[in-house]
Amino acid sequence: MSMREAESAAVVVSSVQRGDRTAVSVVSAALARIEETELRLHAYLHVRREAALAEAARLDHEAPSARAQKPLAGLPVAVKDNLVLAGAPTTAGSKILEGYHPPYTATAVARLQAAGAIVVGKTNLDEFAMGSSTEHSAYGPTKNPWDVARVPGGSSGGSAAAVAAGTAVVALGSDTGGSVRQPAAFCGVVGLKPTYGRVSRYGLVAFASSLDQVGPLARTVSDVALVFQVLAGRDPHDATSVDSPVVGRLATAPSRLAGMRVGLVAEQADQAGPETRQAVAEARLALMDLGADVVDVALPHGRYGIPAYYLVAPAEASSNLARYDGVRYGLRVAGRDVAELYLNTRGAGFGTEVKRRILLGTFALAEGYYDAYYLKAMQARELLAQDYRQAFQAVDVILSPTVPDPAFRLGEKLADPWSMYQSDIMTVGANLTGLPALSLPWRVAASGLPTAVQLTAPWLGEERLLLVAAALEALRPGGEAWPDPLASPGTSGQGGARP
Amino acid sequence: MILDNGAEVIIGLEVHVELATRTKLFCACPSAFGAPPNTAVCPVCLGLPGALPQLNREVVRLAARAGLALGCEVRLTSRFDRKNYFYPDLPKGYQITQYEHPICEWGALEVPLADDAVRRVAIRRIHIEEEAGKLIHEGDSLWGATGSLVDLNRAGLPLIEIVTEPDLRSPEEARRFLRELVSVLSYLDVSDLRMEEGSIRCDANLSLKPPGFSGALEDLARVEVKNVNSIRNVVAALESEVKRQRAVLDAGGRVERETRGFDEGTGTTLPQRSKEAANDYRYFPEPDLPVLMLDPSVVEAERERLPVLPPALRAELVGRGLTSKEAAVIASDPGASRYLARVLAEGADTRLAVTWMLGDLARLLNEAHVGYGASPVGPAALAELLQLMAQGTLSGRLAKEVLDRMFATGHSAAAIVEDTGMAQISDQDVLATEVDRALAQHPAAVADYRAGKAAALGFLVGQVMKATRGQASPDVVNRLLRERLAALAPSS
């Protein structure tokens, strides 16, 4: 199956830079792959067939010296449909933005394009990134390439599935409570949630502004590193962005991690199911084999993560989503007066989960409740940040599960939002504290589904995070070589064990 | 103001001032007034999905400057918050403002009242916030409209809101406060202060404190009249509120705490629709903007750049011999005070300069609807005119005529005197001839004068002035006439 098995982003890019292959041929292969898989997966909400080929052709016509300067020349990338791109529709997975065409391009996307990447399409997501399964998309769920009866995770489920299925080498997602890392874990790809502010949020349709962060997904750590290097850096359009570009090339996988101190969040590992516990245990041993010291660390306030997250995120969302009122763009359902216009438009345009969170958030910010809910949650956030600061005095990175269990079945948790929310328990900490965290696929479990571990680093510690992840990746069962979920026939079946 | 039923009027104001920056508060859109609808807009001020605010630091400087001029403490850390409410002129569904931690706090403005009394009005806070867009309704109001148009050119323009303590005691004091505030701001170059274009708007709070009430003022039922757009309307709204609340109390009723609007047509306040008034704004810190940090050196530099402001200027002018009324008029207008300073710098006499500025020049400026800053007769030109008077080249009457011509043509006083031959005739020999001729031609007047009718002298002066087309020096003519008349033998 074409390029995806052996080819890393670096290989694709250097072949296009050298002119061994045209960008058009690379992009055409990606588009063909989308065509081949999309009916089964529904990873995309919009495919940029003509625009992508035209951009690829333009790149092919550039002087070889100019092309050689572009670190992502000809790389097919997929972009979550909550990042705006001029010329393509942006829905954020919501009916309320159906038919909306943004007039500008998100900084993260513009940086990829300026580096020579070709956006092949916009990927599916839970409506406004609110969800953990992509089932809350107004445009139907995405399926997990490893087992189409299962969810790809969410909210960046489309991006994770697109990368896993090889329709894009790299994808952009957004991570507010785990929305890059959890689908990366479910789909067996690498997902990075950078330090808050390290990648611009300008052009990311806001869900919870103090938690949202744009991050890349790819099949390997080095692909993630390559793209992260392009994404990171200060953006004058985002006042919360940090002036901390990646300097120099990110290190390739070291063969030793001698002197590296790794903290294991034992409490979280114990909460996970057997497959994930196995993955964490193996990763721990691998780290020790690499020469790292592994010690237990505690996050005493970790249990406040979920309650704090489900106050802060809905509170900010209730404000961020107020602009969808039918007055200026997107869906408009008329009424007798302006109040009815609002009610009708928002009633028809938002899905159940979004409405639930707007109600939660509106309540949490209401006069008389602010101190008890929002303020308390912000205090819990600070306590959690202190926990991490304390832990990072003793260790360099923290190892934990990304998710308690592998991908669940479509529909399994839809009726039970509480249990859906609980599945974010291991990922929300990084968002609440702004720390960088990465999900690394570990082994394919006996169930045929991938497992994953999570690494968390101190503020602006992506370089260290990627270094440790690369070293671990080389030691995991199967190493960098990773099975193709769609390689054998019959994957449209019911998720039987993989060979 | 104590009403005849013993109730005291308590007023506090919130004044919104649009700042004069080149660009908006959170984006690079121009702050041009009068552009075609929805042309001065971008993803940020349109509230498009994904757009984020970038703070315009010039706004911060102007807000700090206004705060310093009003004696406020400028906070080195302040914060932006979101004020959430739905309205079609509010593109994001929230306004970015400063709620918990405003940039300036605790200043005061000393407001001159009648009879040289002063009311000290405490400024509780000044905060930065963004302007909303403009709505044009087909129908009376948003709620009764058959259609409404939204223009977002204004959305995101920078405002400061200046909030006073409830220190004002009558609508008249409110008027004086606002005039003094406007004149202080006009020295700072922070705002265009165009009332008719809405660059100053006011929310006025009014309560009546019953006689014998000893609780906190906050406990009084307060009525807020929102969004009044001129000083005159603020006064009218407050006067109408005093009457209305008085009537409610007199009828044995209770004044409800509420928000009202001002109807210019009737000059009265009206309750606002509860849908518009009953809001829980759900304030919370704006996550898209970091805490606003100010360098102390920036604040100090701004403090040093403050001009002399009306209170100090008034004192200085009175010290130079102006009446307090003259000082108040000149100090209230930076154009006038700069003009006077320059006239005096040219060496003009203070009394003469003030008299002419506030007299004939003011009349001409009013007729032409221009300010001192744009006067066709500049300070140096006026000084030259005053110099010609002091030298005796021009009489007061002539000078007035010359000023009219200067104003109309822009020519200098000397040039006009030269061209028109309007110089005053002080030459005794020339005037003696004219005096003798007048005495000869009007024997009846001479006889009247000699009979003790002093008014006859004025008639004779007038004849000489007429004969010289007004150019004779009245002083010289007077002296010569008296000498000649005295030289004649007494009549009896």
PDB file of N, CA and C in Angstrom, chain B residues 4 42 63 83 93 102 104 108 120-121 141 145 155 181 192 199 263-264 287 422 449 457 478 491:
ATOM      1  N   ASP B   4     -37.422  70.435  48.980  1.00  0.00           N
ATOM      2  CA  ASP B   4     -38.167  71.066  50.066  1.00  0.00           C
ATOM      3  C   ASP B   4     -38.804  70.037  50.993  1.00  0.00           C
ATOM      4  N   CYS B  42     -12.096  43.529  10.654  1.00  0.00           N
ATOM      5  CA  CYS B  42     -11.196  42.404  10.372  1.00  0.00           C
ATOM      6  C   CYS B  42     -11.696  41.217  11.187  1.00  0.00           C
ATOM      7  N   ALA B  63      -4.868  55.757  28.635  1.00  0.00           N
ATOM      8  CA  ALA B  63      -5.678  55.523  29.839  1.00  0.00           C
ATOM      9  C   ALA B  63      -4.886  55.933  31.081  1.00  0.00           C
ATOM     10  N   LYS B  83     -17.175  40.453  29.864  1.00  0.00           N
ATOM     11  CA  LYS B  83     -18.526  40.764  30.315  1.00  0.00           C
ATOM     12  C   LYS B  83     -19.457  40.129  29.290  1.00  0.00           C
ATOM     13  N   GLY B  93     -20.277  38.263  21.600  1.00  0.00           N
ATOM     14  CA  GLY B  93     -21.170  37.834  22.679  1.00  0.00           C
ATOM     15  C   GLY B  93     -20.593  38.167  24.043  1.00  0.00           C
ATOM     16  N   PRO B 102      -8.995  47.298  37.536  1.00  0.00           N
ATOM     17  CA  PRO B 102      -8.880  48.357  36.531  1.00  0.00           C
ATOM     18  C   PRO B 102      -7.482  48.974  36.536  1.00  0.00           C
ATOM     19  N   CYS B 104      -6.646  52.181  36.568  1.00  0.00           N
ATOM     20  CA  CYS B 104      -6.490  53.344  37.453  1.00  0.00           C
ATOM     21  C   CYS B 104      -7.539  53.297  38.558  1.00  0.00           C
ATOM     22  N   ALA B 108      -9.392  62.137  41.964  1.00  0.00           N
ATOM     23  CA  ALA B 108     -10.444  63.102  42.304  1.00  0.00           C
ATOM     24  C   ALA B 108     -10.386  64.257  41.327  1.00  0.00           C
ATOM     25  N   ARG B 120     -15.313  68.459  45.636  1.00  0.00           N
ATOM     26  CA  ARG B 120     -14.318  67.434  45.330  1.00  0.00           C
ATOM     27  C   ARG B 120     -15.049  66.140  45.003  1.00  0.00           C
ATOM     28  N   VAL B 121     -14.876  65.660  43.779  1.00  0.00           N
ATOM     29  CA  VAL B 121     -15.554  64.434  43.354  1.00  0.00           C
ATOM     30  C   VAL B 121     -14.514  63.328  43.225  1.00  0.00           C
ATOM     31  N   SER B 141     -36.953  50.632  18.096  1.00  0.00           N
ATOM     32  CA  SER B 141     -35.890  50.086  18.909  1.00  0.00           C
ATOM     33  C   SER B 141     -35.645  48.680  18.442  1.00  0.00           C
ATOM     34  N   ALA B 145     -38.324  46.498  16.173  1.00  0.00           N
ATOM     35  CA  ALA B 145     -37.893  46.698  14.794  1.00  0.00           C
ATOM     36  C   ALA B 145     -38.432  45.626  13.865  1.00  0.00           C
ATOM     37  N   ALA B 155     -17.053  48.785  16.341  1.00  0.00           N
ATOM     38  CA  ALA B 155     -16.792  47.673  17.280  1.00  0.00           C
ATOM     39  C   ALA B 155     -15.301  47.544  17.521  1.00  0.00           C
ATOM     40  N   LEU B 181     -14.521  67.957  33.589  1.00  0.00           N
ATOM     41  CA  LEU B 181     -13.870  66.724  33.120  1.00  0.00           C
ATOM     42  C   LEU B 181     -13.487  66.863  31.643  1.00  0.00           C
ATOM     43  N   ASP B 192     -11.036  62.777  20.950  1.00  0.00           N
ATOM     44  CA  ASP B 192     -11.557  63.868  20.119  1.00  0.00           C
ATOM     45  C   ASP B 192     -12.699  64.600  20.818  1.00  0.00           C
ATOM     46  N   SER B 199     -18.396  60.344  21.129  1.00  0.00           N
ATOM     47  CA  SER B 199     -17.114  59.996  21.742  1.00  0.00           C
ATOM     48  C   SER B 199     -17.114  60.228  23.250  1.00  0.00           C
ATOM     49  N   ASP B 263     -35.198  59.663  27.014  1.00  0.00           N
ATOM     50  CA  ASP B 263     -35.881  59.945  25.749  1.00  0.00           C
ATOM     51  C   ASP B 263     -35.699  61.418  25.427  1.00  0.00           C
ATOM     52  N   GLU B 264     -34.893  61.686  24.420  1.00  0.00           N
ATOM     53  CA  GLU B 264     -34.601  63.071  24.065  1.00  0.00           C
ATOM     54  C   GLU B 264     -35.861  63.828  23.663  1.00  0.00           C
ATOM     55  N   PRO B 287      -9.189  34.964  29.153  1.00  0.00           N
ATOM     56  CA  PRO B 287      -8.051  34.048  29.029  1.00  0.00           C
ATOM     57  C   PRO B 287      -7.176  34.335  27.814  1.00  0.00           C
ATOM     58  N   MET B 422      -5.806 103.758   7.601  1.00  0.00           N
ATOM     59  CA  MET B 422      -6.658 103.833   8.773  1.00  0.00           C
ATOM     60  C   MET B 422      -5.922 104.264  10.031  1.00  0.00           C
ATOM     61  N   TYR B 449     -22.026 124.682  25.263  1.00  0.00           N
ATOM     62  CA  TYR B 449     -20.947 124.259  26.166  1.00  0.00           C
ATOM     63  C   TYR B 449     -20.633 125.368  27.153  1.00  0.00           C
ATOM     64  N   LEU B 457     -19.620 118.990  24.345  1.00  0.00           N
ATOM     65  CA  LEU B 457     -18.228 118.648  24.021  1.00  0.00           C
ATOM     66  C   LEU B 457     -18.192 117.360  23.196  1.00  0.00           C
ATOM     67  N   ASN B 478      -9.987 115.690  22.144  1.00  0.00           N
ATOM     68  CA  ASN B 478     -10.564 116.115  23.411  1.00  0.00           C
ATOM     69  C   ASN B 478      -9.753 117.232  24.052  1.00  0.00           C
ATOM     70  N   SER B 491     -18.876 133.094  29.211  1.00  0.00           N
ATOM     71  CA  SER B 491     -20.041 133.749  28.609  1.00  0.00           C
ATOM     72  C   SER B 491     -20.636 134.794  29.534  1.00  0.00           C
TER      73      SER B 491
END
